[in-house]
PDB file of C-alpha atoms in Angstrom:
ATOM      1  CA  MET D   1     122.726 123.008  82.050  1.00 81.00           C
ATOM      2  CA  LYS D   2     124.424 119.931  83.459  1.00 91.00           C
ATOM      3  CA  LYS D   3     122.087 117.394  85.078  1.00 93.00           C
ATOM      4  CA  VAL D   4     122.713 116.326  88.647  1.00 96.00           C
ATOM      5  CA  ASN D   5     123.255 112.631  89.448  1.00 97.00           C
ATOM      6  CA  ILE D   6     121.330 111.495  92.536  1.00 97.00           C
ATOM      7  CA  PHE D   7     121.878 108.099  94.161  1.00 98.00           C
ATOM      8  CA  LEU D   8     118.777 106.778  95.938  1.00 96.00           C
ATOM      9  CA  ASP D   9     119.019 104.275  98.767  1.00 96.00           C
ATOM     10  CA  SER D  10     116.187 101.866  99.553  1.00 95.00           C
ATOM     11  CA  SER D  11     114.569 104.094 102.182  1.00 94.00           C
ATOM     12  CA  ALA D  12     114.452 107.052  99.776  1.00 95.00           C
ATOM     13  CA  LEU D  13     113.035 104.826  97.051  1.00 93.00           C
ATOM     14  CA  ILE D  14     110.323 103.420  99.332  1.00 93.00           C
ATOM     15  CA  ALA D  15     109.487 106.861 100.737  1.00 94.00           C
ATOM     16  CA  GLY D  16     109.211 108.287  97.241  1.00 94.00           C
ATOM     17  CA  ILE D  17     106.816 105.557  96.182  1.00 91.00           C
ATOM     18  CA  ILE D  18     104.641 105.727  99.301  1.00 91.00           C
ATOM     19  CA  SER D  19     104.365 109.496  99.833  1.00 92.00           C
ATOM     20  CA  GLU D  20     103.047 111.857  97.186  1.00 92.00           C
ATOM     21  CA  THR D  21     104.118 114.949  99.110  1.00 93.00           C
ATOM     22  CA  GLY D  22     107.634 114.232 100.369  1.00 95.00           C
ATOM     23  CA  ALA D  23     110.995 115.246  98.984  1.00 96.00           C
ATOM     24  CA  ALA D  24     111.786 111.676  97.903  1.00 96.00           C
ATOM     25  CA  HIS D  25     108.667 111.686  95.707  1.00 97.00           C
ATOM     26  CA  VAL D  26     109.786 114.962  94.142  1.00 97.00           C
ATOM     27  CA  LEU D  27     113.132 113.331  93.308  1.00 97.00           C
ATOM     28  CA  LEU D  28     111.322 110.450  91.599  1.00 97.00           C
ATOM     29  CA  GLN D  29     109.249 112.932  89.597  1.00 97.00           C
ATOM     30  CA  LEU D  30     112.349 114.885  88.571  1.00 97.00           C
ATOM     31  CA  GLY D  31     113.966 111.627  87.496  1.00 97.00           C
ATOM     32  CA  GLU D  32     110.904 110.683  85.481  1.00 96.00           C
ATOM     33  CA  THR D  33     110.962 114.006  83.631  1.00 96.00           C
ATOM     34  CA  GLU D  34     114.743 113.567  83.193  1.00 96.00           C
ATOM     35  CA  ASP D  35     115.532 116.856  84.946  1.00 96.00           C
ATOM     36  CA  ILE D  36     117.949 114.869  87.138  1.00 97.00           C
ATOM     37  CA  ILE D  37     119.631 111.504  86.695  1.00 98.00           C
ATOM     38  CA  LEU D  38     118.620 108.918  89.288  1.00 97.00           C
ATOM     39  CA  ILE D  39     121.047 106.146  90.115  1.00 97.00           C
ATOM     40  CA  ILE D  40     119.860 103.023  91.906  1.00 96.00           C
ATOM     41  CA  SER D  41     122.121 100.028  92.426  1.00 97.00           C
ATOM     42  CA  GLU D  42     121.074  96.422  92.095  1.00 97.00           C
ATOM     43  CA  MET D  43     121.675  96.051  95.839  1.00 96.00           C
ATOM     44  CA  VAL D  44     119.135  98.827  96.523  1.00 96.00           C
ATOM     45  CA  VAL D  45     116.585  97.161  94.236  1.00 94.00           C
ATOM     46  CA  ASN D  46     117.043  93.831  96.044  1.00 94.00           C
ATOM     47  CA  GLU D  47     116.817  95.452  99.478  1.00 94.00           C
ATOM     48  CA  THR D  48     113.646  97.294  98.448  1.00 91.00           C
ATOM     49  CA  LYS D  49     112.070  94.087  97.169  1.00 91.00           C
ATOM     50  CA  ARG D  50     113.040  92.259 100.349  1.00 90.00           C
ATOM     51  CA  SER D  51     111.634  95.046 102.534  1.00 87.00           C
ATOM     52  CA  ASN D  52     108.420  95.156 100.532  1.00 79.00           C
ATOM     53  CA  SER D  53     107.884  91.396 100.735  1.00 82.00           C
ATOM     54  CA  GLN D  54     108.387  91.456 104.521  1.00 76.00           C
ATOM     55  CA  LYS D  55     105.712  94.142 104.920  1.00 68.00           C
ATOM     56  CA  ILE D  56     103.219  92.180 102.818  1.00 62.00           C
ATOM     57  CA  SER D  57     103.739  88.915 104.724  1.00 55.00           C
TER      58      SER D  57
END
């Protein structure tokens, strides 16, 4: 069966990390088990880091 490619934006990435019960978390789990292919751009990684550092400050 062909695997589905899923592009995650920064809000989906953050939501998936924070919540253990939401759909975004399920996507991260499916990506970890390689049932789907997750695609995250460098821009999303930078935006997530920037957002995370603002919340910590």
